[in-house]
JSON list of C-alpha atoms in Angstrom, two decimals:
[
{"chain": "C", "resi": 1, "resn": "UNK", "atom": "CA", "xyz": [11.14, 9.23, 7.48]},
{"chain": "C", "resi": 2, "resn": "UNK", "atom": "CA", "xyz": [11.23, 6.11, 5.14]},
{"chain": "C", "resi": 3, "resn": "UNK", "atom": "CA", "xyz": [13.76, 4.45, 3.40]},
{"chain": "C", "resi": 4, "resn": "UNK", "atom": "CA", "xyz": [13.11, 6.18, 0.33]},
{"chain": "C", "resi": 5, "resn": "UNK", "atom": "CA", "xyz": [13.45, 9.22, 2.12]},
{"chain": "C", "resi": 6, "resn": "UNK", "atom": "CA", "xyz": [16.48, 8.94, 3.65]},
{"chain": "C", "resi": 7, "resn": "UNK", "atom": "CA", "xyz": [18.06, 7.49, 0.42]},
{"chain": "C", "resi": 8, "resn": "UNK", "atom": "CA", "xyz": [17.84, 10.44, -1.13]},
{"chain": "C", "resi": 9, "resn": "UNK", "atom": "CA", "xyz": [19.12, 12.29, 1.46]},
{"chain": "C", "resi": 10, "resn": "UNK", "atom": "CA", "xyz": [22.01, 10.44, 1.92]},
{"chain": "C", "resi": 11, "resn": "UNK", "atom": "CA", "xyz": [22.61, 11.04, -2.21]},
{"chain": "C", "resi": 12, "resn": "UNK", "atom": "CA", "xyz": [21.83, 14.81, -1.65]},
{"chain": "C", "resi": 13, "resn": "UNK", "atom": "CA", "xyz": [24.68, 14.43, 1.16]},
{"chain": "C", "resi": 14, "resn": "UNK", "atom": "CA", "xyz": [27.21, 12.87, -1.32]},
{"chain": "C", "resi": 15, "resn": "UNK", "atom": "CA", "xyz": [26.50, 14.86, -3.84]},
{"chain": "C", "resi": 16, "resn": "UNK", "atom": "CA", "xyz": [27.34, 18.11, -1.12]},
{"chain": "C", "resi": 17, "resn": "UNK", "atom": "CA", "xyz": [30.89, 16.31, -0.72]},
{"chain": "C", "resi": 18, "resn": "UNK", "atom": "CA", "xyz": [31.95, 17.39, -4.19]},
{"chain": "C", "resi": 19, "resn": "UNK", "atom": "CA", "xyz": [32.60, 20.76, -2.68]},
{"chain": "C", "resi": 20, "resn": "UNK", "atom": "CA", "xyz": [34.79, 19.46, 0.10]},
{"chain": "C", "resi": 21, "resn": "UNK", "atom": "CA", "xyz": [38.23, 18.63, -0.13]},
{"chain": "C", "resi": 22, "resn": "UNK", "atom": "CA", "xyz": [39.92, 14.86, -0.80]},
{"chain": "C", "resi": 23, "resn": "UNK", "atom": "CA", "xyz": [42.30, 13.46, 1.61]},
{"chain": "C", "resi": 24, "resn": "UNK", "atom": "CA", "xyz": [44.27, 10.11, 0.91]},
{"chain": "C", "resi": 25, "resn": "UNK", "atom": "CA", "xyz": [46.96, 8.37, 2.95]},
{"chain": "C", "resi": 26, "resn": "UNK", "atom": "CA", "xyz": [49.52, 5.99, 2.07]},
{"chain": "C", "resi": 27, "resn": "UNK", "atom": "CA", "xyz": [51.75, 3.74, 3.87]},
{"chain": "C", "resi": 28, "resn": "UNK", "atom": "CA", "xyz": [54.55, 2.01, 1.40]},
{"chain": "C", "resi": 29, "resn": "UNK", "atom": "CA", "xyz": [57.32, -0.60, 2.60]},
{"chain": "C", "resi": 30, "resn": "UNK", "atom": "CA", "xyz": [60.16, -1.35, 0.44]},
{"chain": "C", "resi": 31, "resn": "UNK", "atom": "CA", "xyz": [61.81, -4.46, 0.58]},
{"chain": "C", "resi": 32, "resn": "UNK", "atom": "CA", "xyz": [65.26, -4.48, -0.40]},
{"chain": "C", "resi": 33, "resn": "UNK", "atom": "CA", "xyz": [68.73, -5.41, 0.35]},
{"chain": "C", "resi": 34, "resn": "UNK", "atom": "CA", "xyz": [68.98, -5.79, 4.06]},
{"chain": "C", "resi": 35, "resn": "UNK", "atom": "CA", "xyz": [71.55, -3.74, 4.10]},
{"chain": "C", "resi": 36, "resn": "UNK", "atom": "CA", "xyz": [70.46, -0.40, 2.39]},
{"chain": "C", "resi": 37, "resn": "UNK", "atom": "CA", "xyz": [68.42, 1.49, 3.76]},
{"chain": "C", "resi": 38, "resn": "UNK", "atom": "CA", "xyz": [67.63, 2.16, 8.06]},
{"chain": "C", "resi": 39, "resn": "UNK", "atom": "CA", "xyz": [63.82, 3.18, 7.48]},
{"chain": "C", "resi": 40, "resn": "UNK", "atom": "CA", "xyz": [62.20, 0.77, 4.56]},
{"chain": "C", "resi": 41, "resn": "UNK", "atom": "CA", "xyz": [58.80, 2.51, 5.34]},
{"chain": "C", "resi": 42, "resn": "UNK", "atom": "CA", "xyz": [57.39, 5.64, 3.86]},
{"chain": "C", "resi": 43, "resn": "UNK", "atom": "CA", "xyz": [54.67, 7.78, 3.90]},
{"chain": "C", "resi": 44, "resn": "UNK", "atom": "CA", "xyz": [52.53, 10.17, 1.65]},
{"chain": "C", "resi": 45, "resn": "UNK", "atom": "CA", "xyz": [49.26, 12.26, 2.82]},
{"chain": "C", "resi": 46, "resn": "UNK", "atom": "CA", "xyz": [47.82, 13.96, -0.34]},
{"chain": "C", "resi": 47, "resn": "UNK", "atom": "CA", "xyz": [45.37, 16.80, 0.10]},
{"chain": "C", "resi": 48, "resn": "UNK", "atom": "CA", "xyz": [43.17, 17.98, -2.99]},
{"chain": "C", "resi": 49, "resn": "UNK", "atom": "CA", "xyz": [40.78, 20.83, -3.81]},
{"chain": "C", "resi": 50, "resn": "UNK", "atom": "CA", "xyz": [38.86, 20.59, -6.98]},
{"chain": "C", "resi": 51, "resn": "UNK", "atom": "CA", "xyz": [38.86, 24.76, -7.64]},
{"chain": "C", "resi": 52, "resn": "UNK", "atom": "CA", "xyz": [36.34, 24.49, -11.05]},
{"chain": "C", "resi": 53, "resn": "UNK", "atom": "CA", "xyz": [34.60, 21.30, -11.83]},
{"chain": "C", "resi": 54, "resn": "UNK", "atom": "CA", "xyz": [32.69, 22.84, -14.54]},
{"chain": "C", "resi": 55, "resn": "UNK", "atom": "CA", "xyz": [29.70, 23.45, -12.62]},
{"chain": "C", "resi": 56, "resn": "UNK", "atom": "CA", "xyz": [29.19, 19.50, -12.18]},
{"chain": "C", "resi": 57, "resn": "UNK", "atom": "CA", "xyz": [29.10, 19.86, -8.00]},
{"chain": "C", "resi": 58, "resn": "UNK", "atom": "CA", "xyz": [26.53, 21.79, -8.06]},
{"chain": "C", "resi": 59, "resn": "UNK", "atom": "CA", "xyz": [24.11, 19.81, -10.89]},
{"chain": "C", "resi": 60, "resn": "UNK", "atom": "CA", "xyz": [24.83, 16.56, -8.53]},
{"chain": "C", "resi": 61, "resn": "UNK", "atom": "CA", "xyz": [23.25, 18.76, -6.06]},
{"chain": "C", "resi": 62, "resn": "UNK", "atom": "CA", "xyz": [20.26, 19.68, -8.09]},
{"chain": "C", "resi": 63, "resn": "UNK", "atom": "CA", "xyz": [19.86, 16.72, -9.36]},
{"chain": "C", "resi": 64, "resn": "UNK", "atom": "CA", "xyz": [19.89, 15.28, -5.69]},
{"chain": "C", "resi": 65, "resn": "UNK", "atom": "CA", "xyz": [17.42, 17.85, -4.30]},
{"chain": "C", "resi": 66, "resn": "UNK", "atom": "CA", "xyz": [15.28, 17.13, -7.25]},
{"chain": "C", "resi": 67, "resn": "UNK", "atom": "CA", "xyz": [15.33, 13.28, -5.92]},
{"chain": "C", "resi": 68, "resn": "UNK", "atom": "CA", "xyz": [14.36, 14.34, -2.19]},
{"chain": "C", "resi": 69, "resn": "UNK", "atom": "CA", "xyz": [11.26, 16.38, -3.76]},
{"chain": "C", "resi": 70, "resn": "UNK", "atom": "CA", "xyz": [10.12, 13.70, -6.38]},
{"chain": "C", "resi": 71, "resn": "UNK", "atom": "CA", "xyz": [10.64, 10.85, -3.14]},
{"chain": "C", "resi": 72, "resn": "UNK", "atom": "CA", "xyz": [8.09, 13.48, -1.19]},
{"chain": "C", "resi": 73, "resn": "UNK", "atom": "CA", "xyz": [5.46, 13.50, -3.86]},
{"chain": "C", "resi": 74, "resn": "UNK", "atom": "CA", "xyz": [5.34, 9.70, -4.71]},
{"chain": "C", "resi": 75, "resn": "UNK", "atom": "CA", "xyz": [5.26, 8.89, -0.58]},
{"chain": "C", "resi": 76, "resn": "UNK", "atom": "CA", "xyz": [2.75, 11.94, -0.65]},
{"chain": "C", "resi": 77, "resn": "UNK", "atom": "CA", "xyz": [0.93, 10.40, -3.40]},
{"chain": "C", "resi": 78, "resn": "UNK", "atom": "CA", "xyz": [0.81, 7.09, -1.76]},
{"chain": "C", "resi": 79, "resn": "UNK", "atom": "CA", "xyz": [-0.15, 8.18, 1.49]},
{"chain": "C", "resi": 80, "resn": "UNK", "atom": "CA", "xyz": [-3.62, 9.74, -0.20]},
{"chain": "C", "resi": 81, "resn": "UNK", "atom": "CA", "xyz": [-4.07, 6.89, -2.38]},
{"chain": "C", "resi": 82, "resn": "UNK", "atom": "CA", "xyz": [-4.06, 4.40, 0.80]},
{"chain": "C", "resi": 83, "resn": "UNK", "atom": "CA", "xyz": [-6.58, 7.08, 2.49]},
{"chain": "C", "resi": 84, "resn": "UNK", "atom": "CA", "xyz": [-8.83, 7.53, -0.57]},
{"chain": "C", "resi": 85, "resn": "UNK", "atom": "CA", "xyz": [-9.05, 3.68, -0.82]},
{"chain": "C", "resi": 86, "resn": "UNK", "atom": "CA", "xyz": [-10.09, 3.24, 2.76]},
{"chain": "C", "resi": 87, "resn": "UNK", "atom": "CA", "xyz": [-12.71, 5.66, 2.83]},
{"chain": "C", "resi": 88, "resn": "UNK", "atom": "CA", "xyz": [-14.00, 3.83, 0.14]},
{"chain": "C", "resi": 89, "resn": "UNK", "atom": "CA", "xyz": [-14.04, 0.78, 1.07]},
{"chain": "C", "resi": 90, "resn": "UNK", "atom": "CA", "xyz": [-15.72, 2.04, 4.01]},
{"chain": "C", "resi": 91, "resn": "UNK", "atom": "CA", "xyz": [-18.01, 3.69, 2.53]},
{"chain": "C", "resi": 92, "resn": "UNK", "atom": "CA", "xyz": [-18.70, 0.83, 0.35]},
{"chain": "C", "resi": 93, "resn": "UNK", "atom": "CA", "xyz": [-19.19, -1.31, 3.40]},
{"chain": "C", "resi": 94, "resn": "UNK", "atom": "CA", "xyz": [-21.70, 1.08, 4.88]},
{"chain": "C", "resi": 95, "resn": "UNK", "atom": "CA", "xyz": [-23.56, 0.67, 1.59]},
{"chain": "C", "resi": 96, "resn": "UNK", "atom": "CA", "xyz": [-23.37, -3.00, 1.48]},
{"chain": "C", "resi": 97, "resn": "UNK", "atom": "CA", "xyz": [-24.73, -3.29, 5.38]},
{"chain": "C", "resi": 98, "resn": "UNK", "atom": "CA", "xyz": [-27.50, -0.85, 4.55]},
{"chain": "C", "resi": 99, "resn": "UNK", "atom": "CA", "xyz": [-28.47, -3.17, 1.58]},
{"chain": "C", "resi": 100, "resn": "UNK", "atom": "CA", "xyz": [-27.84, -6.12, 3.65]},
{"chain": "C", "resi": 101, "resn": "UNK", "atom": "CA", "xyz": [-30.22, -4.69, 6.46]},
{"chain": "C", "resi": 102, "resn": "UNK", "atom": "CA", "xyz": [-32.79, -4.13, 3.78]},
{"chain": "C", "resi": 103, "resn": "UNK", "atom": "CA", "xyz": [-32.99, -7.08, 2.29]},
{"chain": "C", "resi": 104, "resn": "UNK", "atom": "CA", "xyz": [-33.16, -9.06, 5.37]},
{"chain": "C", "resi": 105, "resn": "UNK", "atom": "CA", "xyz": [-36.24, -7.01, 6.14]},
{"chain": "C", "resi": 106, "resn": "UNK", "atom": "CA", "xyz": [-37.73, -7.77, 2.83]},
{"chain": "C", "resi": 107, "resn": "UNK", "atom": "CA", "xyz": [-36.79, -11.59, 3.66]},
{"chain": "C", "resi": 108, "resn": "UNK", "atom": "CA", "xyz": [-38.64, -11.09, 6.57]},
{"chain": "C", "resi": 109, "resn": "UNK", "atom": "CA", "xyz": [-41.67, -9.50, 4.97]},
{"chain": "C", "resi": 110, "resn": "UNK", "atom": "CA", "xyz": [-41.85, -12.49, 1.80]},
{"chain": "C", "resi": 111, "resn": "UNK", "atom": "CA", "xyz": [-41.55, -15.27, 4.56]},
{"chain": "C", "resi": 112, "resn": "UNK", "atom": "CA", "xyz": [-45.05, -13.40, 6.00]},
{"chain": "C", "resi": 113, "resn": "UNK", "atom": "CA", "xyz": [-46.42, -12.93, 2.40]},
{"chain": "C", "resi": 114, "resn": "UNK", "atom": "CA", "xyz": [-45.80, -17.18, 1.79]},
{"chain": "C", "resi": 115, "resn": "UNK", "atom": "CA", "xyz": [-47.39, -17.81, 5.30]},
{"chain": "C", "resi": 116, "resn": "UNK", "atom": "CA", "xyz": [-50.14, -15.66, 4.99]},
{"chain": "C", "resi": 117, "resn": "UNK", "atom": "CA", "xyz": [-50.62, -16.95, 0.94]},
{"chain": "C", "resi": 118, "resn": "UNK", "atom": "CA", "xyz": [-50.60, -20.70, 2.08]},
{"chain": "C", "resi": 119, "resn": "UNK", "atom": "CA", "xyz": [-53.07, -19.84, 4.91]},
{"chain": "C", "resi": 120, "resn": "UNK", "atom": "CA", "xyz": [-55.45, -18.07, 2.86]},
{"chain": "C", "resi": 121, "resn": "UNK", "atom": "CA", "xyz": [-55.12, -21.05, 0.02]},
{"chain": "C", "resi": 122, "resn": "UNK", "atom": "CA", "xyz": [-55.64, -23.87, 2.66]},
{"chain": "C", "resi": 123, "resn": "UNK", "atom": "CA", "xyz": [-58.60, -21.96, 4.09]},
{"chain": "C", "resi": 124, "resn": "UNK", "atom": "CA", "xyz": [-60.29, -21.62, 0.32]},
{"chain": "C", "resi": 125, "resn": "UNK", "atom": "CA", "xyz": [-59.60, -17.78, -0.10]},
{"chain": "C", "resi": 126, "resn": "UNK", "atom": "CA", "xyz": [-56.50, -17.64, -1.89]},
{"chain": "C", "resi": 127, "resn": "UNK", "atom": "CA", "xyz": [-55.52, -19.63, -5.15]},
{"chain": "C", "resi": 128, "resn": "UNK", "atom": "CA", "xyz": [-52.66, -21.85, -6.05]},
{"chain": "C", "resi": 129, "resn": "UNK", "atom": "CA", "xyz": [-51.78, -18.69, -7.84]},
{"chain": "C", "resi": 130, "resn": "UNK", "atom": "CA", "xyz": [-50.63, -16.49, -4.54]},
{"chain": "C", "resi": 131, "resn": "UNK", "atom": "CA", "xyz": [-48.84, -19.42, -2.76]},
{"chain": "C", "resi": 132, "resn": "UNK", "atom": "CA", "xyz": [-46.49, -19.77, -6.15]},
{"chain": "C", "resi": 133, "resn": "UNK", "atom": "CA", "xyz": [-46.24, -15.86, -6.54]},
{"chain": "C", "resi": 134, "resn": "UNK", "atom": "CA", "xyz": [-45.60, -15.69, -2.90]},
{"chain": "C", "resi": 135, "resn": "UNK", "atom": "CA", "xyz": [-43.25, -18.32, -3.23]},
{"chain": "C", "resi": 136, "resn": "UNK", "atom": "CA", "xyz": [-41.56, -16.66, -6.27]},
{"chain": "C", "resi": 137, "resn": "UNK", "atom": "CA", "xyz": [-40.58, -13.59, -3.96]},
{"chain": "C", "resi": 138, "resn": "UNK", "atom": "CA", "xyz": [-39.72, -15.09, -1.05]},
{"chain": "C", "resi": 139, "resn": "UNK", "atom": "CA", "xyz": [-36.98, -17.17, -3.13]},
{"chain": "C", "resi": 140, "resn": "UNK", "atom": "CA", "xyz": [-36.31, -13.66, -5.17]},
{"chain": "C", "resi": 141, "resn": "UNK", "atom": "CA", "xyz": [-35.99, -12.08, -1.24]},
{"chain": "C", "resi": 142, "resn": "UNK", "atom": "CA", "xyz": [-33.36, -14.90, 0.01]},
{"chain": "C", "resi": 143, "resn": "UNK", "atom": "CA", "xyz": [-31.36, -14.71, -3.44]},
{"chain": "C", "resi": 144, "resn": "UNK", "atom": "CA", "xyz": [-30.92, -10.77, -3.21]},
{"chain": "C", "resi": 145, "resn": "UNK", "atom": "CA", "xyz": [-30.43, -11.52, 0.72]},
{"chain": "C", "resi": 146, "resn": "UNK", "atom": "CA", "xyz": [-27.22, -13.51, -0.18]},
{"chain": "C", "resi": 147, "resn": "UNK", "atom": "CA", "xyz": [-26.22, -11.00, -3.09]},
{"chain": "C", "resi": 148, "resn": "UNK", "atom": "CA", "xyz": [-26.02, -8.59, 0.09]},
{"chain": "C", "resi": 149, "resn": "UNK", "atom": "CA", "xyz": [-24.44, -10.61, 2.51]},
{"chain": "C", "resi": 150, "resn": "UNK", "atom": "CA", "xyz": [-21.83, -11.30, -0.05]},
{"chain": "C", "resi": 151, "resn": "UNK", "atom": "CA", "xyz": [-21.26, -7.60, -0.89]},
{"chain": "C", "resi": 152, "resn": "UNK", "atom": "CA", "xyz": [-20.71, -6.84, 2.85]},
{"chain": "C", "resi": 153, "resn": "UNK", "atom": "CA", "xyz": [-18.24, -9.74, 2.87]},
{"chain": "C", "resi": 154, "resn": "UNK", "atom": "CA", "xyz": [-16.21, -8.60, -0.19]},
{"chain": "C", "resi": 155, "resn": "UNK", "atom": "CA", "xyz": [-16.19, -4.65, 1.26]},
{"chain": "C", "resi": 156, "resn": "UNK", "atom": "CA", "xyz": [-15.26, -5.60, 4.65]},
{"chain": "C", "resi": 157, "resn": "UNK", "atom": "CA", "xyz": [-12.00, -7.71, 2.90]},
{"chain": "C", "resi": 158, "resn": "UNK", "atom": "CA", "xyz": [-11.13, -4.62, 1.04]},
{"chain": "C", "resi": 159, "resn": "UNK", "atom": "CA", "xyz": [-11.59, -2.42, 3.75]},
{"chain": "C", "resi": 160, "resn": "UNK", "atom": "CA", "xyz": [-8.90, -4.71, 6.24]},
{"chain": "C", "resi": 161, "resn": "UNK", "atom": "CA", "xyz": [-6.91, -4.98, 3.17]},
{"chain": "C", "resi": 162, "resn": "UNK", "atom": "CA", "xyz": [-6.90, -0.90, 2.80]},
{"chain": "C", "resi": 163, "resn": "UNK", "atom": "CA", "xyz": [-6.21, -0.52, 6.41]},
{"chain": "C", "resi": 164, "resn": "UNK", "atom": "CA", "xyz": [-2.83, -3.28, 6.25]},
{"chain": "C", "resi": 165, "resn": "UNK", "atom": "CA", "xyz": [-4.65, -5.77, 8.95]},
{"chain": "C", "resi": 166, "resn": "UNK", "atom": "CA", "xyz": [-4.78, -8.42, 5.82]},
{"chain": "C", "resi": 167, "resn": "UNK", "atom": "CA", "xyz": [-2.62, -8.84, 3.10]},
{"chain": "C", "resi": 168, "resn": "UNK", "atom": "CA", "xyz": [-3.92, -9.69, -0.58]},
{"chain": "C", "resi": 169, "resn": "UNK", "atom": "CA", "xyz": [-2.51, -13.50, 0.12]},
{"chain": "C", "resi": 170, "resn": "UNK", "atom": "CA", "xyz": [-5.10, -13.93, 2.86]},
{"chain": "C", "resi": 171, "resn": "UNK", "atom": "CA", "xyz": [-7.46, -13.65, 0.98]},
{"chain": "C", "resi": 172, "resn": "UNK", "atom": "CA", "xyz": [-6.75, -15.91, -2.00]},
{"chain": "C", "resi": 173, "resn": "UNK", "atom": "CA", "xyz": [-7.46, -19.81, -0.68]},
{"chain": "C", "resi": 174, "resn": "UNK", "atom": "CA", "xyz": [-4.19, -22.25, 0.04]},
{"chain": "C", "resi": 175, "resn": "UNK", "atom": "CA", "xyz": [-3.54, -25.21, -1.77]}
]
């Protein structure tokens, strides 16, 4: 149970005490003439009962219960908003690492496509053409390649920072 919680159980417990009775104790001493009186200390107990209150006990109470249920629902509330934004920013970095395995692949494949294009030019089959196409992509490849690798970085902050292992200051850069 959380703080919240137990606040408004504690107010749903005072609010209950309006149907028991008051008790106060008091403890006087008198100073006087030295002479007067024996005993200069005296002592009341008073005892109360509130017998109608106009219905005012038991609204507290309501109103209390009320509390404890609306505390429930936001911690409820909170507890599926945490879970919803973890499985997305898992899901998100699954995405992003899928992506990022892809375009390393198609890094791979444009770095082969430039070889293969300068080969072919410096052997007289290819033209100037392919090696600056070729060359085009692979730079297109490495670009979307970073794009991806930043992605996965970004997801895999949000996803510590929806599981609590990082805190949104961690993430910002110190001064």
């Amino acid at each position: 149970m959380c703080q919240e919680e137990k606040a408004a159980q504690y107010g749903a417990q005072i609010a209950r005490s309006g149907y028991l009775p008051t008790v106060s104790l008091s403890l006087k001493k008198e100073w006087q003439n030295q002479d007067s009186a024996p005993n200069p200390w005296s002592t009341q107990l008073t005892v109360g009962f509130n017998l109608f209150d106009g219905s005012k006990t038991k609204s507290k109470i309501k109103q209390a219960e009320w509390e404890i249920t609306k505390t429930h629902e936001m911690l409820q509330q909170k507890m599926e908003q945490i879970t919803l934004e973890t499985k997305e920013a898992y899901f998100n970095l699954q995405n992003a690492r899928t992506a990022l395995d892809i375009a390393s692949q198609v890094v791979a494949k444009a770095e082969e496509d430039y070889a293969i294009a300068q080969v072919r030019y410096q052997s007289g089959l290819g033209t100037n053409l392919d090696v600056i196409d070729s060359q085009g992509a692979l730079t297109s490849a490495k670009l979307n390649y970073t794009n991806a690798r930043y992605d996965y970085n970004k997801y895999s902050v949000q996803l510590a920072q929806a599981m609590g292992t990082i805190t949104e200051e961690d993430t910002h850069d110190k001064e």
